[in-house]
């Protein structure tokens, strides 16, 4: 049987080390013999500089860096604020000296110096101003920088009626937006603490006085009240540290509305993701009342363990980050269906790290019900398999792009078809890979890999973005009728 026709578009996304963001730079908190911290020692050196020296040093620094960042002055002021508490009389400082202090406590981070890949693609919220047959899309990308830390970037473009793809120009700037604390649900917070083994009398003393929905300020006040209740901090420390960890893992990131989408970088901000936000699987979700929201599941990694997290956005400007809970929300590769099935949320997962499962739930943040739907069968997937993003709804059933790991840990993409009303039923399974790494894609940081986090359908074409070998990414197209015919014939 001839392979299904897969067309590589020739579009390539490759890492660009010139794409940098700014991050606060705080030197190690070494304490010197006189009791001063290293940050305080550096500040004292800057405060001792003459005004002409401050002016000339700041001017030289701005000339070197201001064309690399959209709002460098704002950034410097923000980073000055981080260390202002070390200064005895901050109100006496000139604006130039404040900004110079900001330069010493700032560093650049190259967000995609190592790799750019593992994309997912969804229809964009704004479809205005297009020609007939065209559709605008947003594509998320996994950017890997120094220390192999992963963040989430975005690209955008337009697909025309013939499935020709135009990619919008990538901005020369990148930024991380403003972080805001979340509003926490008391019941959810308790349940997640229970999963973490941290629900106890101390946790109840903190949570019981709090309302059904509370802020970080209210949580901090309740934790501080433990002292008034005579609870020794040596006893409460582990519980309160876990509560802080959980609270910090739920937050909101907001970007300027006039920023280009390629400028927006969701960079690790919570303790669960300190070493990376991996493989976001975005989906355009339509609720039963017709409202639309975009969800994405991703893997948070803190250097020791992984934790599935959820992103919610309506506009790709404001992003809410939340922790998933439930016995099945414990592994990589959760992918939500684009609508409810039988009145319930549905998702694919691989919680045993080997097989594909279907999860069902009444709550998009809680997953405890799962059923096996696919085990490795073909030679190219015998090691393990998983999904490559959210299922796509077709007249023939739910189309699921899968990945399989075969000999020499070679990753290839396949496909299965699930019953539209009962996605537990696999009604089609490709006998051969849909996409394999070619000679130009097999070499890289992780060789012999193609991988995707989500596709979309446009005008009878499957539009399949994919990463290759932890280097870059491309986009392929597949005639949808040919793929569905092959799946329904198996």
Short mmCIF file of C-alpha atoms in Angstrom, two decimals:
data_model
loop_
_atom_site.label_atom_id
_atom_site.label_comp_id
_atom_site.label_asym_id
_atom_site.label_seq_id
_atom_site.Cartn_x
_atom_site.Cartn_y
_atom_site.Cartn_z
CA UNK A 1 0.00 0.00 0.00
CA UNK A 2 1.39 3.40 -1.03
CA UNK A 3 2.09 5.91 1.76
CA UNK A 4 -0.37 8.76 2.21
CA UNK A 5 0.79 11.89 0.39
CA UNK A 6 2.39 14.24 2.89
CA UNK A 7 3.63 17.60 1.62
CA UNK A 8 6.35 19.39 3.52
CA UNK A 9 5.71 23.07 2.88
CA UNK A 10 9.34 24.13 3.12
CA UNK A 11 8.51 26.47 6.00
CA UNK A 12 11.19 26.22 8.65
CA UNK A 13 11.41 27.64 12.16
CA UNK A 14 14.96 27.57 13.48
CA UNK A 15 16.35 28.85 16.78
CA UNK A 16 17.62 32.41 16.75
CA UNK A 17 20.01 33.28 19.63
CA UNK A 18 19.38 36.98 18.97
CA UNK A 19 15.87 36.69 20.41
CA UNK A 20 16.45 37.74 24.00
CA UNK A 21 14.39 38.74 26.99
CA UNK A 22 15.52 40.48 30.16
CA UNK A 23 15.50 38.78 33.56
CA UNK A 24 16.36 40.12 37.02
CA UNK A 25 19.96 39.30 37.93
CA UNK A 26 20.48 38.84 41.65
CA UNK A 27 24.01 37.78 42.65
CA UNK A 28 24.31 34.90 45.06
CA UNK A 29 23.40 35.92 48.59
CA UNK A 30 26.90 35.53 49.98
CA UNK A 31 27.24 37.24 53.36
CA UNK A 32 30.54 39.07 53.85
CA UNK A 33 32.36 39.21 57.25
CA UNK A 34 30.92 42.66 57.98
CA UNK A 35 27.38 41.31 57.58
CA UNK A 36 26.69 42.86 54.17
CA UNK A 37 25.15 40.80 51.37
CA UNK A 38 26.77 40.73 47.94
CA UNK A 39 23.85 42.72 46.49
CA UNK A 40 24.41 45.42 49.11
CA UNK A 41 28.13 45.51 48.34
CA UNK A 42 27.45 45.99 44.62
CA UNK A 43 24.93 48.73 45.40
CA UNK A 44 27.45 50.55 47.59
CA UNK A 45 29.92 50.56 44.70
CA UNK A 46 27.33 52.08 42.37
CA UNK A 47 26.31 54.65 44.98
CA UNK A 48 29.94 55.71 45.29
CA UNK A 49 30.18 56.59 41.58
CA UNK A 50 30.22 60.27 40.62
CA UNK A 51 27.27 61.67 38.67
CA UNK A 52 29.34 62.13 35.47
CA UNK A 53 30.52 58.52 35.74
CA UNK A 54 26.92 57.37 36.28
CA UNK A 55 25.76 59.32 33.23
CA UNK A 56 28.51 58.06 30.91
CA UNK A 57 28.19 54.41 32.04
CA UNK A 58 24.41 54.47 31.64
CA UNK A 59 24.62 56.09 28.20
CA UNK A 60 27.13 53.51 26.97
CA UNK A 61 25.01 50.67 28.28
CA UNK A 62 21.83 52.03 26.68
CA UNK A 63 23.58 52.36 23.33
CA UNK A 64 24.56 48.71 23.51
CA UNK A 65 21.17 47.33 24.56
CA UNK A 66 18.25 49.67 23.92
CA UNK A 67 17.72 48.48 20.32
CA UNK A 68 17.35 44.91 21.60
CA UNK A 69 14.42 45.63 23.93
CA UNK A 70 11.19 47.49 23.40
CA UNK A 71 10.97 49.22 26.79
CA UNK A 72 14.45 49.09 28.29
CA UNK A 73 13.93 52.14 30.54
CA UNK A 74 10.78 50.60 32.06
CA UNK A 75 12.65 47.33 32.61
CA UNK A 76 15.53 49.07 34.37
CA UNK A 77 13.17 50.91 36.70
CA UNK A 78 11.38 47.64 37.55
CA UNK A 79 14.63 45.83 38.31
CA UNK A 80 15.85 48.78 40.39
CA UNK A 81 12.69 48.41 42.48
CA UNK A 82 13.66 44.82 43.32
CA UNK A 83 16.79 45.95 45.18
CA UNK A 84 15.64 49.41 46.37
CA UNK A 85 15.02 48.08 49.88
CA UNK A 86 18.79 47.67 50.32
CA UNK A 87 19.31 51.44 49.90
CA UNK A 88 19.14 53.69 52.97
CA UNK A 89 17.74 56.78 51.24
CA UNK A 90 16.35 55.76 47.83
CA UNK A 91 14.41 59.01 47.42
CA UNK A 92 17.66 60.93 47.11
CA UNK A 93 18.79 59.07 43.99
CA UNK A 94 18.67 60.64 40.54
CA UNK A 95 16.73 58.91 37.79
CA UNK A 96 19.97 58.11 35.99
CA UNK A 97 21.46 56.43 39.06
CA UNK A 98 18.28 54.37 39.57
CA UNK A 99 18.43 53.21 35.98
CA UNK A 100 22.12 52.42 36.24
CA UNK A 101 21.41 50.29 39.32
CA UNK A 102 18.79 48.53 37.21
CA UNK A 103 21.40 47.68 34.56
CA UNK A 104 23.60 45.90 37.09
CA UNK A 105 20.69 43.81 38.31
CA UNK A 106 19.51 42.80 34.83
CA UNK A 107 20.73 40.15 32.41
CA UNK A 108 19.69 39.00 28.97
CA UNK A 109 18.40 35.47 28.41
CA UNK A 110 18.40 33.95 24.92
CA UNK A 111 15.03 32.17 24.88
CA UNK A 112 15.64 29.92 21.88
CA UNK A 113 19.42 29.58 21.79
CA UNK A 114 19.23 25.77 21.94
CA UNK A 115 16.06 24.83 20.04
CA UNK A 116 12.67 25.88 18.76
CA UNK A 117 10.09 23.18 18.15
CA UNK A 118 7.16 21.02 19.28
CA UNK A 119 4.46 23.34 17.88
CA UNK A 120 0.69 23.34 18.25
CA UNK A 121 -1.68 25.21 15.94
CA UNK A 122 -5.18 26.64 16.47
CA UNK A 123 -7.47 29.06 14.60
CA UNK A 124 -6.80 32.60 15.83
CA UNK A 125 -9.41 34.54 17.83
CA UNK A 126 -9.47 37.32 15.20
CA UNK A 127 -10.49 36.20 11.71
CA UNK A 128 -11.28 39.66 10.33
CA UNK A 129 -9.87 41.15 7.15
CA UNK A 130 -9.26 37.86 5.32
CA UNK A 131 -10.05 36.82 1.76
CA UNK A 132 -12.60 34.05 1.08
CA UNK A 133 -11.21 30.62 1.99
CA UNK A 134 -8.47 32.03 4.24
CA UNK A 135 -7.99 31.34 7.93
CA UNK A 136 -5.65 32.98 10.41
CA UNK A 137 -3.87 30.74 12.93
CA UNK A 138 -1.79 31.02 16.09
CA UNK A 139 1.01 28.55 16.64
CA UNK A 140 2.69 27.91 19.98
CA UNK A 141 6.32 26.85 20.04
CA UNK A 142 8.57 25.32 22.67
CA UNK A 143 11.63 27.55 22.91
CA UNK A 144 14.67 26.11 24.68
CA UNK A 145 17.37 28.43 25.97
CA UNK A 146 20.37 28.45 28.27
CA UNK A 147 20.31 25.62 30.81
CA UNK A 148 17.76 23.81 28.62
CA UNK A 149 14.95 25.86 30.18
CA UNK A 150 11.79 25.78 28.05
CA UNK A 151 9.35 28.63 27.56
CA UNK A 152 6.33 29.15 25.30
CA UNK A 153 6.55 31.41 22.26
CA UNK A 154 4.03 32.19 19.52
CA UNK A 155 3.96 32.65 15.77
CA UNK A 156 1.02 33.50 13.51
CA UNK A 157 0.05 33.28 9.87
CA UNK A 158 -2.67 32.66 7.29
CA UNK A 159 -3.71 29.54 5.37
CA UNK A 160 -5.44 30.17 2.03
CA UNK A 161 -8.09 28.06 0.29
CA UNK A 162 -5.44 25.83 -1.33
CA UNK A 163 -3.63 25.26 1.98
CA UNK A 164 -0.77 27.60 1.07
CA UNK A 165 0.67 29.05 4.25
CA UNK A 166 2.07 32.52 4.89
CA UNK A 167 3.90 33.17 8.15
CA UNK A 168 3.71 36.64 9.68
CA UNK A 169 6.99 38.44 10.24
CA UNK A 170 8.51 37.66 13.62
CA UNK A 171 9.11 40.74 15.76
CA UNK A 172 12.68 41.64 16.64
CA UNK A 173 11.54 42.09 20.26
CA UNK A 174 10.41 39.64 22.93
CA UNK A 175 9.06 40.12 26.44
CA UNK A 176 7.51 38.24 29.31
CA UNK A 177 4.50 40.36 30.27
CA UNK A 178 3.36 41.24 33.77
CA UNK A 179 2.65 38.55 36.34
CA UNK A 180 -0.40 38.82 38.60
CA UNK A 181 -1.42 36.62 41.50
CA UNK A 182 -4.40 34.35 41.00
CA UNK A 183 -7.68 34.11 42.87
CA UNK A 184 -7.71 30.76 44.66
CA UNK A 185 -10.67 28.47 45.23
CA UNK A 186 -10.66 27.14 48.79
CA UNK A 187 -12.04 23.70 47.91
CA UNK A 188 -9.60 23.22 45.04
CA UNK A 189 -6.69 24.38 47.21
CA UNK A 190 -7.59 21.84 49.92
CA UNK A 191 -7.96 19.00 47.43
CA UNK A 192 -4.58 19.73 45.83
CA UNK A 193 -2.91 19.91 49.25
CA UNK A 194 -4.42 16.51 50.02
CA UNK A 195 -2.89 15.08 46.83
CA UNK A 196 0.45 16.52 47.94
CA UNK A 197 0.10 14.93 51.37
CA UNK A 198 0.02 18.34 53.03
CA UNK A 199 -3.53 18.59 54.36
CA UNK A 200 -3.31 18.57 58.15
CA UNK A 201 -4.37 20.56 61.22
CA UNK A 202 -2.04 23.44 60.38
CA UNK A 203 -3.39 23.68 56.81
CA UNK A 204 -6.95 23.69 58.18
CA UNK A 205 -6.09 26.48 60.64
CA UNK A 206 -5.00 28.55 57.63
CA UNK A 207 -7.80 27.66 55.21
CA UNK A 208 -10.86 27.48 57.50
CA UNK A 209 -11.06 31.25 58.15
CA UNK A 210 -10.60 32.06 54.44
CA UNK A 211 -13.59 32.64 52.13
CA UNK A 212 -14.54 30.33 49.25
CA UNK A 213 -12.31 32.41 46.94
CA UNK A 214 -9.28 34.14 48.37
CA UNK A 215 -6.27 36.19 47.28
CA UNK A 216 -2.56 35.69 47.93
CA UNK A 217 -2.64 38.61 50.38
CA UNK A 218 -5.42 36.88 52.34
CA UNK A 219 -3.49 33.61 52.32
CA UNK A 220 -0.34 35.33 53.59
CA UNK A 221 -2.32 37.00 56.37
CA UNK A 222 -3.84 33.66 57.42
CA UNK A 223 -0.40 32.03 57.48
CA UNK A 224 0.97 34.95 59.49
CA UNK A 225 -1.86 34.52 62.01
CA UNK A 226 -0.40 31.11 62.98
CA UNK A 227 2.07 33.02 65.15
CA UNK A 228 -0.83 34.60 67.05
CA UNK A 229 -2.27 31.13 67.62
CA UNK A 230 0.95 29.96 69.26
CA UNK A 231 1.98 27.61 66.43
CA UNK A 232 5.76 27.24 66.45
CA UNK A 233 7.27 27.93 63.03
CA UNK A 234 9.45 24.82 63.26
CA UNK A 235 6.20 22.82 63.26
CA UNK A 236 4.32 24.81 60.61
CA UNK A 237 7.23 25.44 58.20
CA UNK A 238 6.79 22.39 55.93
CA UNK A 239 3.04 22.89 55.54
CA UNK A 240 3.23 26.63 54.92
CA UNK A 241 6.10 26.15 52.47
CA UNK A 242 3.93 23.71 50.49
CA UNK A 243 1.04 26.18 50.55
CA UNK A 244 3.30 28.94 49.25
CA UNK A 245 4.58 26.57 46.54
CA UNK A 246 1.04 25.73 45.43
CA UNK A 247 -0.11 29.34 45.47
CA UNK A 248 2.91 30.49 43.45
CA UNK A 249 2.15 27.83 40.82
CA UNK A 250 -1.17 29.50 39.98
CA UNK A 251 -0.91 32.97 38.44
CA UNK A 252 -1.78 35.19 35.49
CA UNK A 253 0.52 36.63 32.84
CA UNK A 254 -0.70 39.71 30.94
CA UNK A 255 0.88 41.34 27.87
CA UNK A 256 0.34 44.75 26.31
CA UNK A 257 -2.62 44.62 23.93
CA UNK A 258 -0.67 46.47 21.26
CA UNK A 259 2.22 43.97 21.35
CA UNK A 260 2.67 41.56 18.46
CA UNK A 261 1.90 37.96 19.28
CA UNK A 262 5.44 36.89 18.37
CA UNK A 263 6.72 39.26 21.08
CA UNK A 264 4.84 37.42 23.84
CA UNK A 265 6.83 34.85 25.78
CA UNK A 266 5.34 32.83 28.63
CA UNK A 267 8.46 32.25 30.69
CA UNK A 268 8.57 29.97 33.76
CA UNK A 269 7.32 31.91 36.77
CA UNK A 270 6.05 29.32 39.24
CA UNK A 271 8.17 26.95 41.36
CA UNK A 272 6.75 23.88 39.62
CA UNK A 273 8.14 25.08 36.27
CA UNK A 274 11.46 26.58 37.34
CA UNK A 275 13.28 24.35 34.83
CA UNK A 276 10.79 24.67 32.01
CA UNK A 277 7.31 24.76 30.49
CA UNK A 278 7.29 21.91 28.01
CA UNK A 279 5.10 20.93 25.04
CA UNK A 280 2.02 23.14 25.33
CA UNK A 281 -0.97 21.56 23.57
CA UNK A 282 -3.37 24.38 22.67
CA UNK A 283 -6.99 23.76 21.69
CA UNK A 284 -9.85 26.07 20.71
CA UNK A 285 -12.61 24.87 23.03
CA UNK A 286 -16.28 25.59 22.29
CA UNK A 287 -18.59 25.21 25.28
CA UNK A 288 -22.20 24.03 25.13
CA UNK A 289 -23.45 27.64 25.19
CA UNK A 290 -21.33 28.51 22.15
CA UNK A 291 -18.69 30.49 24.06
CA UNK A 292 -15.07 29.95 23.06
CA UNK A 293 -11.97 29.71 25.22
CA UNK A 294 -8.48 28.48 24.42
CA UNK A 295 -6.99 25.88 26.73
CA UNK A 296 -3.50 24.47 26.75
CA UNK A 297 -2.01 21.73 28.85
CA UNK A 298 1.74 21.72 29.35
CA UNK A 299 4.32 19.94 31.45
CA UNK A 300 5.91 21.93 34.27
CA UNK A 301 9.37 20.73 35.30
CA UNK A 302 11.21 21.86 38.43
CA UNK A 303 14.39 19.89 37.83
CA UNK A 304 13.21 16.86 39.81
CA UNK A 305 9.59 16.12 38.97
CA UNK A 306 6.96 16.99 36.37
CA UNK A 307 3.48 18.36 36.92
CA UNK A 308 0.72 18.93 34.34
CA UNK A 309 -0.55 22.53 34.28
CA UNK A 310 -3.39 24.28 32.46
CA UNK A 311 -3.38 27.58 30.54
CA UNK A 312 -6.59 29.48 29.81
CA UNK A 313 -6.94 32.48 27.48
CA UNK A 314 -9.59 34.17 25.37
CA UNK A 315 -7.33 36.48 23.41
CA UNK A 316 -3.67 35.34 23.68
CA UNK A 317 -3.03 38.55 25.61
CA UNK A 318 -3.96 37.43 29.13
CA UNK A 319 -3.05 33.90 30.23
CA UNK A 320 -4.23 32.21 33.44
CA UNK A 321 -1.99 29.42 34.74
CA UNK A 322 -3.55 26.77 36.99
CA UNK A 323 -2.56 23.47 38.57
CA UNK A 324 -4.41 20.33 37.49
CA UNK A 325 -5.42 17.83 40.13
CA UNK A 326 -6.67 14.25 40.27
CA UNK A 327 -4.99 10.85 40.23
CA UNK A 328 -4.74 10.85 36.41
CA UNK A 329 -3.21 14.32 36.09
CA UNK A 330 0.27 13.11 36.91
CA UNK A 331 2.13 12.67 33.63
CA UNK A 332 3.02 14.28 30.33
CA UNK A 333 0.90 14.60 27.23
CA UNK A 334 -2.62 15.60 28.33
CA UNK A 335 -4.64 16.85 25.33
CA UNK A 336 -8.16 18.22 25.70
CA UNK A 337 -10.96 17.57 23.22
CA UNK A 338 -12.26 20.77 21.52
CA UNK A 339 -15.74 20.34 23.04
CA UNK A 340 -17.53 18.28 25.65
CA UNK A 341 -18.45 14.71 24.76
CA UNK A 342 -21.71 13.46 26.25
CA UNK A 343 -21.86 16.59 28.41
CA UNK A 344 -18.43 16.01 29.97
CA UNK A 345 -14.90 17.22 29.40
CA UNK A 346 -12.70 14.69 27.62
CA UNK A 347 -8.95 14.44 27.25
CA UNK A 348 -6.27 12.09 26.02
CA UNK A 349 -3.38 11.23 28.29
CA UNK A 350 -0.53 8.77 28.81
CA UNK A 351 -0.39 8.49 32.57
CA UNK A 352 1.50 5.16 32.47
CA UNK A 353 4.14 6.65 30.09
CA UNK A 354 3.45 3.97 27.48
CA UNK A 355 -0.19 3.76 26.26
CA UNK A 356 -2.93 6.15 25.14
CA UNK A 357 -5.84 6.68 27.54
CA UNK A 358 -9.12 8.58 27.46
CA UNK A 359 -10.05 10.67 30.51
CA UNK A 360 -13.52 12.03 31.28
CA UNK A 361 -14.43 14.65 33.88
CA UNK A 362 -17.05 17.17 34.96
CA UNK A 363 -14.30 19.68 35.81
CA UNK A 364 -11.59 20.75 33.36
CA UNK A 365 -9.08 20.99 36.26
CA UNK A 366 -9.81 17.62 37.88
CA UNK A 367 -9.02 14.25 36.26
CA UNK A 368 -9.49 10.94 38.05
CA UNK A 369 -11.36 8.73 35.54
CA UNK A 370 -9.43 7.02 32.77
CA UNK A 371 -9.73 4.13 30.31
CA UNK A 372 -7.15 2.54 28.03
CA UNK A 373 -7.84 3.07 24.32
CA UNK A 374 -4.59 2.19 22.53
CA UNK A 375 -1.53 0.03 23.17
CA UNK A 376 1.60 -0.22 21.00
CA UNK A 377 1.00 -2.61 18.09
CA UNK A 378 2.99 -1.54 15.04
CA UNK A 379 6.77 -2.01 14.82
CA UNK A 380 7.35 1.76 14.72
CA UNK A 381 5.54 2.30 18.05
CA UNK A 382 6.42 -0.77 20.10
CA UNK A 383 8.46 1.11 22.69
CA UNK A 384 5.72 3.59 23.62
CA UNK A 385 3.16 5.86 22.06
CA UNK A 386 1.23 9.02 22.87
CA UNK A 387 -0.89 11.77 21.38
CA UNK A 388 0.34 14.67 19.30
CA UNK A 389 -2.25 17.16 20.41
CA UNK A 390 -5.99 17.51 20.77
CA UNK A 391 -8.35 15.35 18.68
CA UNK A 392 -9.77 16.96 15.54
CA UNK A 393 -13.48 16.55 14.84
CA UNK A 394 -14.34 15.15 11.39
CA UNK A 395 -17.45 13.56 9.87
CA UNK A 396 -15.74 10.16 10.14
CA UNK A 397 -14.80 10.53 13.82
CA UNK A 398 -12.21 12.09 16.10
CA UNK A 399 -8.88 12.22 14.25
CA UNK A 400 -5.94 11.81 16.63
CA UNK A 401 -2.38 12.31 15.47
CA UNK A 402 -0.13 10.04 17.52
CA UNK A 403 3.58 9.56 18.01
CA UNK A 404 5.29 6.22 18.36
CA UNK A 405 8.79 5.28 19.50
CA UNK A 406 10.45 2.43 17.61
CA UNK A 407 13.92 0.96 17.03
CA UNK A 408 16.84 3.15 18.13
CA UNK A 409 14.33 5.47 19.84
CA UNK A 410 13.11 6.78 16.50
CA UNK A 411 9.97 8.94 16.79
CA UNK A 412 7.41 8.87 13.98
CA UNK A 413 3.87 10.22 13.69
CA UNK A 414 0.81 8.06 13.13
CA UNK A 415 -2.95 8.47 13.37
CA UNK A 416 -5.99 6.79 14.88
CA UNK A 417 -9.71 7.48 14.50
CA UNK A 418 -12.09 7.45 17.46
CA UNK A 419 -15.87 7.08 17.38
CA UNK A 420 -17.46 10.55 17.48
CA UNK A 421 -19.97 9.65 20.21
CA UNK A 422 -17.94 7.05 22.07
CA UNK A 423 -14.24 8.00 21.84
CA UNK A 424 -13.36 4.86 23.80
CA UNK A 425 -13.84 3.01 20.50
CA UNK A 426 -10.85 3.09 18.14
CA UNK A 427 -12.35 2.65 14.68
CA UNK A 428 -9.22 3.21 12.60
CA UNK A 429 -5.45 2.89 12.98
CA UNK A 430 -2.81 3.62 10.34
CA UNK A 431 -0.67 0.62 9.52
CA UNK A 432 2.29 2.80 8.55
CA UNK A 433 3.71 6.07 9.87
CA UNK A 434 2.16 9.26 8.59
CA UNK A 435 5.35 11.32 8.98
CA UNK A 436 8.93 10.20 9.56
CA UNK A 437 12.11 12.25 10.04
CA UNK A 438 13.81 12.68 6.67
CA UNK A 439 17.54 13.06 6.11
CA UNK A 440 17.42 16.79 6.80
CA UNK A 441 15.47 16.35 10.05
CA UNK A 442 17.07 13.38 11.76
CA UNK A 443 20.17 15.07 13.20
CA UNK A 444 20.02 17.33 16.24
CA UNK A 445 20.17 17.55 20.01
CA UNK A 446 17.77 14.58 20.17
CA UNK A 447 18.22 12.79 16.80
CA UNK A 448 15.67 10.80 14.81
CA UNK A 449 12.58 12.57 16.12
CA UNK A 450 9.51 14.24 14.65
CA UNK A 451 6.91 15.42 17.16
CA UNK A 452 3.81 17.61 17.20
CA UNK A 453 1.65 19.16 19.91
CA UNK A 454 -1.41 19.97 17.82
CA UNK A 455 -2.75 20.27 14.28
CA UNK A 456 -5.76 21.90 12.63
CA UNK A 457 -8.06 21.18 9.69
CA UNK A 458 -8.57 23.68 6.88
CA UNK A 459 -10.46 23.14 3.63
CA UNK A 460 -10.09 19.35 3.55
CA UNK A 461 -6.43 19.51 4.55
CA UNK A 462 -4.76 18.43 7.75
CA UNK A 463 -2.25 21.17 8.56
CA UNK A 464 0.42 19.48 10.66
CA UNK A 465 3.15 21.55 12.36
CA UNK A 466 5.93 19.42 13.78
CA UNK A 467 9.27 19.71 15.54
CA UNK A 468 12.31 17.75 14.48
CA UNK A 469 15.18 16.41 16.58
CA UNK A 470 15.03 19.21 19.18
CA UNK A 471 16.39 21.66 16.61
CA UNK A 472 13.58 23.35 14.71
CA UNK A 473 10.09 22.94 13.31
CA UNK A 474 8.28 22.70 10.01
CA UNK A 475 4.74 22.45 8.66
CA UNK A 476 3.32 19.66 6.51
CA UNK A 477 -0.09 19.27 4.87
CA UNK A 478 -2.06 16.08 4.26
CA UNK A 479 -5.20 15.65 2.10
CA UNK A 480 -7.82 14.94 4.75
CA UNK A 481 -10.08 12.71 2.59
CA UNK A 482 -7.12 10.46 1.76
CA UNK A 483 -6.18 10.13 5.42
CA UNK A 484 -9.74 9.40 6.56
CA UNK A 485 -10.24 6.86 3.74
CA UNK A 486 -7.12 5.04 4.83
CA UNK A 487 -8.21 5.09 8.48
CA UNK A 488 -11.74 3.86 7.82
CA UNK A 489 -10.41 1.08 5.59
CA UNK A 490 -8.31 -0.44 8.40
#
